[in-house]
C-alpha cells in the first residue's frame, strides 16, 4: 500500500522531513476510530530521537559553550594586551623597556586575534605561547611588567577552549552518530509496520480512510524519492567532471 522508499539514498534531513510530514498526515485523522495511536507513538518516538541526535550533531550545546569560552580567551588576551601597552607608558625605564619588547610581538599583524576564526586563533595562541616560553627575554619581560598572572589566565582560557573543542569532536564522532543511526532504523521500522497496519486494516475494515492515508504518504514518498535520486545524480555527475579535470 505504501510505496518503496529509497532509504539507501536518504540523509538525516530526508528522514526527518518524511517522518515529520507523515506524522502531520496521521494527526488529521481520528486516531481512536482508526486505531492509530500505536503507529503514531512509534513514529513520533523515532522522530524525537532523530531530532535530538541531529541537535547534538549540529553541536548546538557545544557551540554555545565554545562561544563563551572563545569570549573568555578574547577577554584574557585583551587584558594582557592592554596591560602591556599601559606598562609601556611607565616612567620606570626597565618596565617601559620590557613592555616595548612584548609589544613588538603582540602588535604584529598576525596577532589580531579578534578577526580570526576559532582554529586560526588557537594556532596563533599556541604559537605565541611557544614563542614566549622559548625566549627567556620575552618571559623575563612579562615578569618585569607584572604580567605573569594575566599571562597564566590567558593560557588557562586557551586550554579550556581546546578541551571543550576536543570534547565536541569526540561527542560528534560517537554518541550522536550512533543515536542517529538507531533513530533511522526505528523510523524505517515504523514505516514498515505502518504499511502492514494500513494494508490489514484496509482489508479488514473496508474504511476508505486507510487508503487515503496511504495515498497522501505516497505523495510524500514520491517527492522524497525524486529529490534523493536527483541529488545522487548530481553527485555522480560532479564526480565524473572532477575525474575528467584530474
PDB file of C-alpha atoms in Angstrom:
ATOM      1  CA  UNK A   1       0.000   0.000   0.000  1.00  0.00           C
ATOM      2  CA  UNK A   2       2.880   2.339   0.824  1.00  0.00           C
ATOM      3  CA  UNK A   3       5.399   2.744  -1.977  1.00  0.00           C
ATOM      4  CA  UNK A   4       9.005   1.628  -1.750  1.00  0.00           C
ATOM      5  CA  UNK A   5      11.181   4.331  -0.203  1.00  0.00           C
ATOM      6  CA  UNK A   6      14.752   4.907  -1.394  1.00  0.00           C
ATOM      7  CA  UNK A   7      16.124   4.735   2.144  1.00  0.00           C
ATOM      8  CA  UNK A   8      19.613   3.877   0.861  1.00  0.00           C
ATOM      9  CA  UNK A   9      19.886   7.314  -0.772  1.00  0.00           C
ATOM     10  CA  UNK A  10      18.436   9.335   2.096  1.00  0.00           C
ATOM     11  CA  UNK A  11      20.303  11.585   4.508  1.00  0.00           C
ATOM     12  CA  UNK A  12      19.137  12.516   8.008  1.00  0.00           C
ATOM     13  CA  UNK A  13      17.237  15.599   6.850  1.00  0.00           C
ATOM     14  CA  UNK A  14      15.278  13.430   4.389  1.00  0.00           C
ATOM     15  CA  UNK A  15      14.287  11.051   7.167  1.00  0.00           C
ATOM     16  CA  UNK A  16      13.269  13.974   9.344  1.00  0.00           C
ATOM     17  CA  UNK A  17      11.153  15.521   6.584  1.00  0.00           C
ATOM     18  CA  UNK A  18       9.432  12.258   5.654  1.00  0.00           C
ATOM     19  CA  UNK A  19       8.737  11.325   9.265  1.00  0.00           C
ATOM     20  CA  UNK A  20       7.510  14.778  10.270  1.00  0.00           C
ATOM     21  CA  UNK A  21       5.174  15.192   7.289  1.00  0.00           C
ATOM     22  CA  UNK A  22       3.811  11.665   7.702  1.00  0.00           C
ATOM     23  CA  UNK A  23       3.123  12.405  11.355  1.00  0.00           C
ATOM     24  CA  UNK A  24       1.195  15.520  10.311  1.00  0.00           C
ATOM     25  CA  UNK A  25      -0.924  13.447   7.944  1.00  0.00           C
ATOM     26  CA  UNK A  26      -1.786  10.943  10.665  1.00  0.00           C
ATOM     27  CA  UNK A  27      -2.711  13.775  13.039  1.00  0.00           C
ATOM     28  CA  UNK A  28      -5.503  14.884  10.703  1.00  0.00           C
ATOM     29  CA  UNK A  29      -7.421  11.625  11.255  1.00  0.00           C
ATOM     30  CA  UNK A  30      -9.423  10.335  14.221  1.00  0.00           C
ATOM     31  CA  UNK A  31      -6.852   8.143  15.940  1.00  0.00           C
ATOM     32  CA  UNK A  32      -9.376   6.342  18.127  1.00  0.00           C
ATOM     33  CA  UNK A  33     -11.734   5.429  15.319  1.00  0.00           C
ATOM     34  CA  UNK A  34      -8.894   4.279  13.051  1.00  0.00           C
ATOM     35  CA  UNK A  35      -6.818   2.702  15.867  1.00  0.00           C
ATOM     36  CA  UNK A  36      -3.803   4.862  15.045  1.00  0.00           C
ATOM     37  CA  UNK A  37      -2.239   5.513  18.493  1.00  0.00           C
ATOM     38  CA  UNK A  38       0.305   2.674  18.302  1.00  0.00           C
ATOM     39  CA  UNK A  39       1.801   3.531  14.900  1.00  0.00           C
ATOM     40  CA  UNK A  40       1.703   7.261  15.723  1.00  0.00           C
ATOM     41  CA  UNK A  41       3.526   6.669  19.005  1.00  0.00           C
ATOM     42  CA  UNK A  42       6.281   4.593  17.367  1.00  0.00           C
ATOM     43  CA  UNK A  43       6.719   7.105  14.561  1.00  0.00           C
ATOM     44  CA  UNK A  44       6.905  10.104  16.910  1.00  0.00           C
ATOM     45  CA  UNK A  45       9.293   8.329  19.280  1.00  0.00           C
ATOM     46  CA  UNK A  46      11.684   7.658  16.391  1.00  0.00           C
ATOM     47  CA  UNK A  47      11.318  11.271  15.224  1.00  0.00           C
ATOM     48  CA  UNK A  48      12.095  12.650  18.667  1.00  0.00           C
ATOM     49  CA  UNK A  49      15.228  10.509  18.904  1.00  0.00           C
ATOM     50  CA  UNK A  50      16.311  11.630  15.435  1.00  0.00           C
ATOM     51  CA  UNK A  51      15.731  15.314  16.223  1.00  0.00           C
ATOM     52  CA  UNK A  52      17.683  15.057  19.476  1.00  0.00           C
ATOM     53  CA  UNK A  53      20.614  13.299  17.807  1.00  0.00           C
ATOM     54  CA  UNK A  54      20.678  15.867  14.997  1.00  0.00           C
ATOM     55  CA  UNK A  55      20.835  18.681  17.549  1.00  0.00           C
ATOM     56  CA  UNK A  56      23.885  17.021  19.080  1.00  0.00           C
ATOM     57  CA  UNK A  57      25.435  16.527  15.668  1.00  0.00           C
ATOM     58  CA  UNK A  58      24.992  20.214  14.951  1.00  0.00           C
ATOM     59  CA  UNK A  59      26.695  20.801  18.278  1.00  0.00           C
ATOM     60  CA  UNK A  60      24.199  23.411  19.461  1.00  0.00           C
ATOM     61  CA  UNK A  61      25.086  22.895  23.117  1.00  0.00           C
ATOM     62  CA  UNK A  62      28.806  22.743  22.471  1.00  0.00           C
ATOM     63  CA  UNK A  63      28.592  25.678  20.064  1.00  0.00           C
ATOM     64  CA  UNK A  64      27.159  27.874  22.795  1.00  0.00           C
ATOM     65  CA  UNK A  65      29.745  26.713  25.303  1.00  0.00           C
ATOM     66  CA  UNK A  66      32.574  27.224  22.812  1.00  0.00           C
ATOM     67  CA  UNK A  67      31.321  30.743  22.096  1.00  0.00           C
ATOM     68  CA  UNK A  68      31.512  31.573  25.808  1.00  0.00           C
ATOM     69  CA  UNK A  69      34.999  30.099  26.142  1.00  0.00           C
ATOM     70  CA  UNK A  70      36.119  31.925  22.993  1.00  0.00           C
ATOM     71  CA  UNK A  71      34.857  35.158  24.513  1.00  0.00           C
ATOM     72  CA  UNK A  72      36.800  34.348  27.693  1.00  0.00           C
ATOM     73  CA  UNK A  73      40.064  33.892  25.824  1.00  0.00           C
ATOM     74  CA  UNK A  74      39.412  37.069  23.811  1.00  0.00           C
ATOM     75  CA  UNK A  75      38.934  38.980  27.053  1.00  0.00           C
ATOM     76  CA  UNK A  76      42.024  37.377  28.569  1.00  0.00           C
ATOM     77  CA  UNK A  77      44.036  38.391  25.518  1.00  0.00           C
ATOM     78  CA  UNK A  78      42.794  41.986  25.575  1.00  0.00           C
ATOM     79  CA  UNK A  79      43.549  42.176  29.291  1.00  0.00           C
ATOM     80  CA  UNK A  80      47.097  41.006  28.647  1.00  0.00           C
ATOM     81  CA  UNK A  81      47.449  43.280  25.613  1.00  0.00           C
ATOM     82  CA  UNK A  82      46.324  46.444  27.385  1.00  0.00           C
ATOM     83  CA  UNK A  83      48.372  45.636  30.467  1.00  0.00           C
ATOM     84  CA  UNK A  84      51.491  45.533  28.301  1.00  0.00           C
ATOM     85  CA  UNK A  85      50.526  48.696  26.415  1.00  0.00           C
ATOM     86  CA  UNK A  86      49.836  50.579  29.645  1.00  0.00           C
ATOM     87  CA  UNK A  87      53.145  49.444  31.129  1.00  0.00           C
ATOM     88  CA  UNK A  88      54.844  50.879  28.067  1.00  0.00           C
ATOM     89  CA  UNK A  89      53.918  54.302  29.468  1.00  0.00           C
ATOM     90  CA  UNK A  90      55.554  53.740  32.849  1.00  0.00           C
ATOM     91  CA  UNK A  91      58.248  56.143  33.963  1.00  0.00           C
ATOM     92  CA  UNK A  92      60.332  53.245  35.218  1.00  0.00           C
ATOM     93  CA  UNK A  93      62.757  52.646  32.300  1.00  0.00           C
ATOM     94  CA  UNK A  94      63.180  48.922  32.970  1.00  0.00           C
ATOM     95  CA  UNK A  95      59.426  48.246  32.978  1.00  0.00           C
ATOM     96  CA  UNK A  96      58.914  50.511  29.981  1.00  0.00           C
ATOM     97  CA  UNK A  97      61.652  48.752  28.014  1.00  0.00           C
ATOM     98  CA  UNK A  98      60.247  45.304  28.877  1.00  0.00           C
ATOM     99  CA  UNK A  99      56.780  46.396  27.767  1.00  0.00           C
ATOM    100  CA  UNK A 100      58.140  47.540  24.428  1.00  0.00           C
ATOM    101  CA  UNK A 101      59.842  44.158  23.935  1.00  0.00           C
ATOM    102  CA  UNK A 102      56.486  42.410  24.362  1.00  0.00           C
ATOM    103  CA  UNK A 103      54.686  45.000  22.228  1.00  0.00           C
ATOM    104  CA  UNK A 104      56.984  44.145  19.327  1.00  0.00           C
ATOM    105  CA  UNK A 105      55.317  40.734  19.304  1.00  0.00           C
ATOM    106  CA  UNK A 106      51.698  41.355  20.311  1.00  0.00           C
ATOM    107  CA  UNK A 107      51.294  44.194  17.794  1.00  0.00           C
ATOM    108  CA  UNK A 108      52.307  42.046  14.844  1.00  0.00           C
ATOM    109  CA  UNK A 109      49.567  41.749  12.151  1.00  0.00           C
ATOM    110  CA  UNK A 110      49.156  38.006  12.771  1.00  0.00           C
ATOM    111  CA  UNK A 111      48.299  38.709  16.414  1.00  0.00           C
ATOM    112  CA  UNK A 112      44.991  40.413  15.578  1.00  0.00           C
ATOM    113  CA  UNK A 113      43.021  37.532  17.057  1.00  0.00           C
ATOM    114  CA  UNK A 114      39.715  39.420  17.141  1.00  0.00           C
ATOM    115  CA  UNK A 115      39.498  38.977  13.370  1.00  0.00           C
ATOM    116  CA  UNK A 116      40.395  35.281  13.410  1.00  0.00           C
ATOM    117  CA  UNK A 117      38.238  32.159  13.398  1.00  0.00           C
ATOM    118  CA  UNK A 118      38.422  29.531  16.139  1.00  0.00           C
ATOM    119  CA  UNK A 119      41.102  27.343  14.554  1.00  0.00           C
ATOM    120  CA  UNK A 120      43.261  30.236  13.382  1.00  0.00           C
ATOM    121  CA  UNK A 121      43.087  31.879  16.790  1.00  0.00           C
ATOM    122  CA  UNK A 122      44.065  28.632  18.510  1.00  0.00           C
ATOM    123  CA  UNK A 123      47.072  28.318  16.220  1.00  0.00           C
ATOM    124  CA  UNK A 124      48.032  31.942  16.898  1.00  0.00           C
ATOM    125  CA  UNK A 125      47.768  31.480  20.663  1.00  0.00           C
ATOM    126  CA  UNK A 126      49.811  28.272  20.667  1.00  0.00           C
ATOM    127  CA  UNK A 127      52.493  29.897  18.519  1.00  0.00           C
ATOM    128  CA  UNK A 128      52.576  32.884  20.865  1.00  0.00           C
ATOM    129  CA  UNK A 129      52.962  30.695  23.965  1.00  0.00           C
ATOM    130  CA  UNK A 130      55.724  28.707  22.317  1.00  0.00           C
ATOM    131  CA  UNK A 131      57.466  31.904  21.306  1.00  0.00           C
ATOM    132  CA  UNK A 132      57.329  33.313  24.831  1.00  0.00           C
ATOM    133  CA  UNK A 133      58.412  30.122  26.536  1.00  0.00           C
ATOM    134  CA  UNK A 134      61.310  29.513  24.184  1.00  0.00           C
ATOM    135  CA  UNK A 135      62.572  33.081  24.551  1.00  0.00           C
ATOM    136  CA  UNK A 136      63.972  33.961  28.004  1.00  0.00           C
ATOM    137  CA  UNK A 137      63.945  37.667  27.104  1.00  0.00           C
ATOM    138  CA  UNK A 138      60.173  37.629  26.456  1.00  0.00           C
ATOM    139  CA  UNK A 139      59.484  35.569  29.589  1.00  0.00           C
ATOM    140  CA  UNK A 140      61.541  37.980  31.682  1.00  0.00           C
ATOM    141  CA  UNK A 141      59.812  40.970  30.082  1.00  0.00           C
ATOM    142  CA  UNK A 142      56.383  39.613  31.050  1.00  0.00           C
ATOM    143  CA  UNK A 143      57.595  39.155  34.596  1.00  0.00           C
ATOM    144  CA  UNK A 144      59.038  42.698  34.650  1.00  0.00           C
ATOM    145  CA  UNK A 145      55.726  44.296  33.652  1.00  0.00           C
ATOM    146  CA  UNK A 146      53.864  42.279  36.297  1.00  0.00           C
ATOM    147  CA  UNK A 147      52.091  40.207  33.653  1.00  0.00           C
ATOM    148  CA  UNK A 148      52.667  36.663  34.923  1.00  0.00           C
ATOM    149  CA  UNK A 149      49.199  36.261  36.442  1.00  0.00           C
ATOM    150  CA  UNK A 150      47.418  37.675  33.387  1.00  0.00           C
ATOM    151  CA  UNK A 151      49.578  35.581  31.069  1.00  0.00           C
ATOM    152  CA  UNK A 152      48.618  32.471  33.077  1.00  0.00           C
ATOM    153  CA  UNK A 153      44.940  33.423  32.797  1.00  0.00           C
ATOM    154  CA  UNK A 154      45.366  33.670  29.044  1.00  0.00           C
ATOM    155  CA  UNK A 155      46.946  30.202  28.873  1.00  0.00           C
ATOM    156  CA  UNK A 156      44.189  28.774  31.062  1.00  0.00           C
ATOM    157  CA  UNK A 157      41.479  30.339  28.887  1.00  0.00           C
ATOM    158  CA  UNK A 158      43.064  28.855  25.767  1.00  0.00           C
ATOM    159  CA  UNK A 159      43.405  25.447  27.414  1.00  0.00           C
ATOM    160  CA  UNK A 160      39.729  25.482  28.448  1.00  0.00           C
ATOM    161  CA  UNK A 161      38.693  26.297  24.895  1.00  0.00           C
ATOM    162  CA  UNK A 162      40.810  23.490  23.452  1.00  0.00           C
ATOM    163  CA  UNK A 163      39.420  20.978  25.958  1.00  0.00           C
ATOM    164  CA  UNK A 164      35.831  21.852  25.107  1.00  0.00           C
ATOM    165  CA  UNK A 165      36.568  21.739  21.383  1.00  0.00           C
ATOM    166  CA  UNK A 166      38.111  18.275  21.769  1.00  0.00           C
ATOM    167  CA  UNK A 167      35.073  17.174  23.755  1.00  0.00           C
ATOM    168  CA  UNK A 168      32.814  18.406  20.960  1.00  0.00           C
ATOM    169  CA  UNK A 169      34.757  16.459  18.340  1.00  0.00           C
ATOM    170  CA  UNK A 170      34.642  13.279  20.431  1.00  0.00           C
ATOM    171  CA  UNK A 171      30.924  13.662  21.128  1.00  0.00           C
ATOM    172  CA  UNK A 172      30.128  14.314  17.483  1.00  0.00           C
ATOM    173  CA  UNK A 173      32.064  11.233  16.422  1.00  0.00           C
ATOM    174  CA  UNK A 174      30.414   8.797  18.813  1.00  0.00           C
ATOM    175  CA  UNK A 175      27.112   9.138  20.650  1.00  0.00           C
ATOM    176  CA  UNK A 176      25.175  11.451  18.286  1.00  0.00           C
ATOM    177  CA  UNK A 177      26.160   9.382  15.273  1.00  0.00           C
ATOM    178  CA  UNK A 178      25.126   6.099  16.886  1.00  0.00           C
ATOM    179  CA  UNK A 179      21.876   7.626  18.143  1.00  0.00           C
ATOM    180  CA  UNK A 180      21.110   8.956  14.669  1.00  0.00           C
ATOM    181  CA  UNK A 181      21.698   5.524  13.168  1.00  0.00           C
ATOM    182  CA  UNK A 182      19.450   3.959  15.787  1.00  0.00           C
ATOM    183  CA  UNK A 183      16.740   6.560  15.186  1.00  0.00           C
ATOM    184  CA  UNK A 184      16.891   5.955  11.432  1.00  0.00           C
ATOM    185  CA  UNK A 185      16.449   2.208  11.968  1.00  0.00           C
ATOM    186  CA  UNK A 186      13.469   2.854  14.239  1.00  0.00           C
ATOM    187  CA  UNK A 187      11.943   5.233  11.698  1.00  0.00           C
ATOM    188  CA  UNK A 188      12.292   2.680   8.921  1.00  0.00           C
ATOM    189  CA  UNK A 189      10.754   0.008  11.138  1.00  0.00           C
ATOM    190  CA  UNK A 190       7.871   2.372  11.940  1.00  0.00           C
ATOM    191  CA  UNK A 191       7.161   2.835   8.231  1.00  0.00           C
ATOM    192  CA  UNK A 192       7.262  -0.907   7.620  1.00  0.00           C
ATOM    193  CA  UNK A 193       4.840  -1.542  10.483  1.00  0.00           C
ATOM    194  CA  UNK A 194       2.619   1.293   9.302  1.00  0.00           C
ATOM    195  CA  UNK A 195       2.491  -0.218   5.835  1.00  0.00           C
ATOM    196  CA  UNK A 196       1.434  -3.591   7.249  1.00  0.00           C
ATOM    197  CA  UNK A 197      -1.109  -1.923   9.518  1.00  0.00           C
ATOM    198  CA  UNK A 198      -2.717   0.083   6.722  1.00  0.00           C
ATOM    199  CA  UNK A 199      -2.890  -2.971   4.486  1.00  0.00           C
ATOM    200  CA  UNK A 200      -4.509  -5.173   7.124  1.00  0.00           C
ATOM    201  CA  UNK A 201      -6.920  -2.527   8.428  1.00  0.00           C
ATOM    202  CA  UNK A 202      -7.980  -1.527   4.924  1.00  0.00           C
ATOM    203  CA  UNK A 203      -8.837  -5.140   4.095  1.00  0.00           C
ATOM    204  CA  UNK A 204     -10.498  -5.910   7.417  1.00  0.00           C
ATOM    205  CA  UNK A 205     -12.497  -2.714   7.912  1.00  0.00           C
ATOM    206  CA  UNK A 206     -13.086  -1.576   4.351  1.00  0.00           C
ATOM    207  CA  UNK A 207     -12.737   2.037   5.547  1.00  0.00           C
ATOM    208  CA  UNK A 208     -11.593   4.462   2.861  1.00  0.00           C
ATOM    209  CA  UNK A 209      -9.520   6.473   5.326  1.00  0.00           C
ATOM    210  CA  UNK A 210      -6.725   3.911   5.313  1.00  0.00           C
ATOM    211  CA  UNK A 211      -6.372   4.176   1.544  1.00  0.00           C
ATOM    212  CA  UNK A 212      -6.485   7.977   1.814  1.00  0.00           C
ATOM    213  CA  UNK A 213      -3.704   7.956   4.383  1.00  0.00           C
ATOM    214  CA  UNK A 214      -1.559   5.679   2.229  1.00  0.00           C
ATOM    215  CA  UNK A 215      -2.214   7.841  -0.829  1.00  0.00           C
ATOM    216  CA  UNK A 216      -1.097  11.020   0.959  1.00  0.00           C
ATOM    217  CA  UNK A 217       2.005   9.336   2.350  1.00  0.00           C
ATOM    218  CA  UNK A 218       2.825   8.037  -1.138  1.00  0.00           C
ATOM    219  CA  UNK A 219       2.790  11.600  -2.451  1.00  0.00           C
ATOM    220  CA  UNK A 220       5.414  12.447   0.156  1.00  0.00           C
ATOM    221  CA  UNK A 221       7.436   9.388  -0.775  1.00  0.00           C
ATOM    222  CA  UNK A 222       7.339  10.380  -4.453  1.00  0.00           C
ATOM    223  CA  UNK A 223       8.737  13.802  -3.548  1.00  0.00           C
ATOM    224  CA  UNK A 224      11.465  12.352  -1.336  1.00  0.00           C
ATOM    225  CA  UNK A 225      12.432   9.666  -3.840  1.00  0.00           C
ATOM    226  CA  UNK A 226      12.639  12.243  -6.623  1.00  0.00           C
ATOM    227  CA  UNK A 227      14.779  14.601  -4.543  1.00  0.00           C
ATOM    228  CA  UNK A 228      17.228  11.981  -3.264  1.00  0.00           C
ATOM    229  CA  UNK A 229      17.608  10.476  -6.725  1.00  0.00           C
ATOM    230  CA  UNK A 230      18.301  13.914  -8.225  1.00  0.00           C
ATOM    231  CA  UNK A 231      20.871  14.616  -5.501  1.00  0.00           C
ATOM    232  CA  UNK A 232      22.571  11.285  -6.147  1.00  0.00           C
ATOM    233  CA  UNK A 233      22.693  12.010  -9.882  1.00  0.00           C
ATOM    234  CA  UNK A 234      24.228  15.447  -9.262  1.00  0.00           C
ATOM    235  CA  UNK A 235      26.920  13.879  -7.104  1.00  0.00           C
ATOM    236  CA  UNK A 236      27.748  11.316  -9.753  1.00  0.00           C
ATOM    237  CA  UNK A 237      27.920  13.992 -12.462  1.00  0.00           C
ATOM    238  CA  UNK A 238      30.138  16.182 -10.310  1.00  0.00           C
ATOM    239  CA  UNK A 239      32.459  13.261  -9.584  1.00  0.00           C
ATOM    240  CA  UNK A 240      32.724  12.474 -13.298  1.00  0.00           C
ATOM    241  CA  UNK A 241      33.530  16.112 -14.076  1.00  0.00           C
ATOM    242  CA  UNK A 242      36.225  16.194 -11.387  1.00  0.00           C
ATOM    243  CA  UNK A 243      37.705  12.918 -12.628  1.00  0.00           C
ATOM    244  CA  UNK A 244      37.922  14.384 -16.130  1.00  0.00           C
ATOM    245  CA  UNK A 245      39.649  17.501 -14.843  1.00  0.00           C
ATOM    246  CA  UNK A 246      42.130  15.466 -12.835  1.00  0.00           C
TER     247      UNK A 246
END
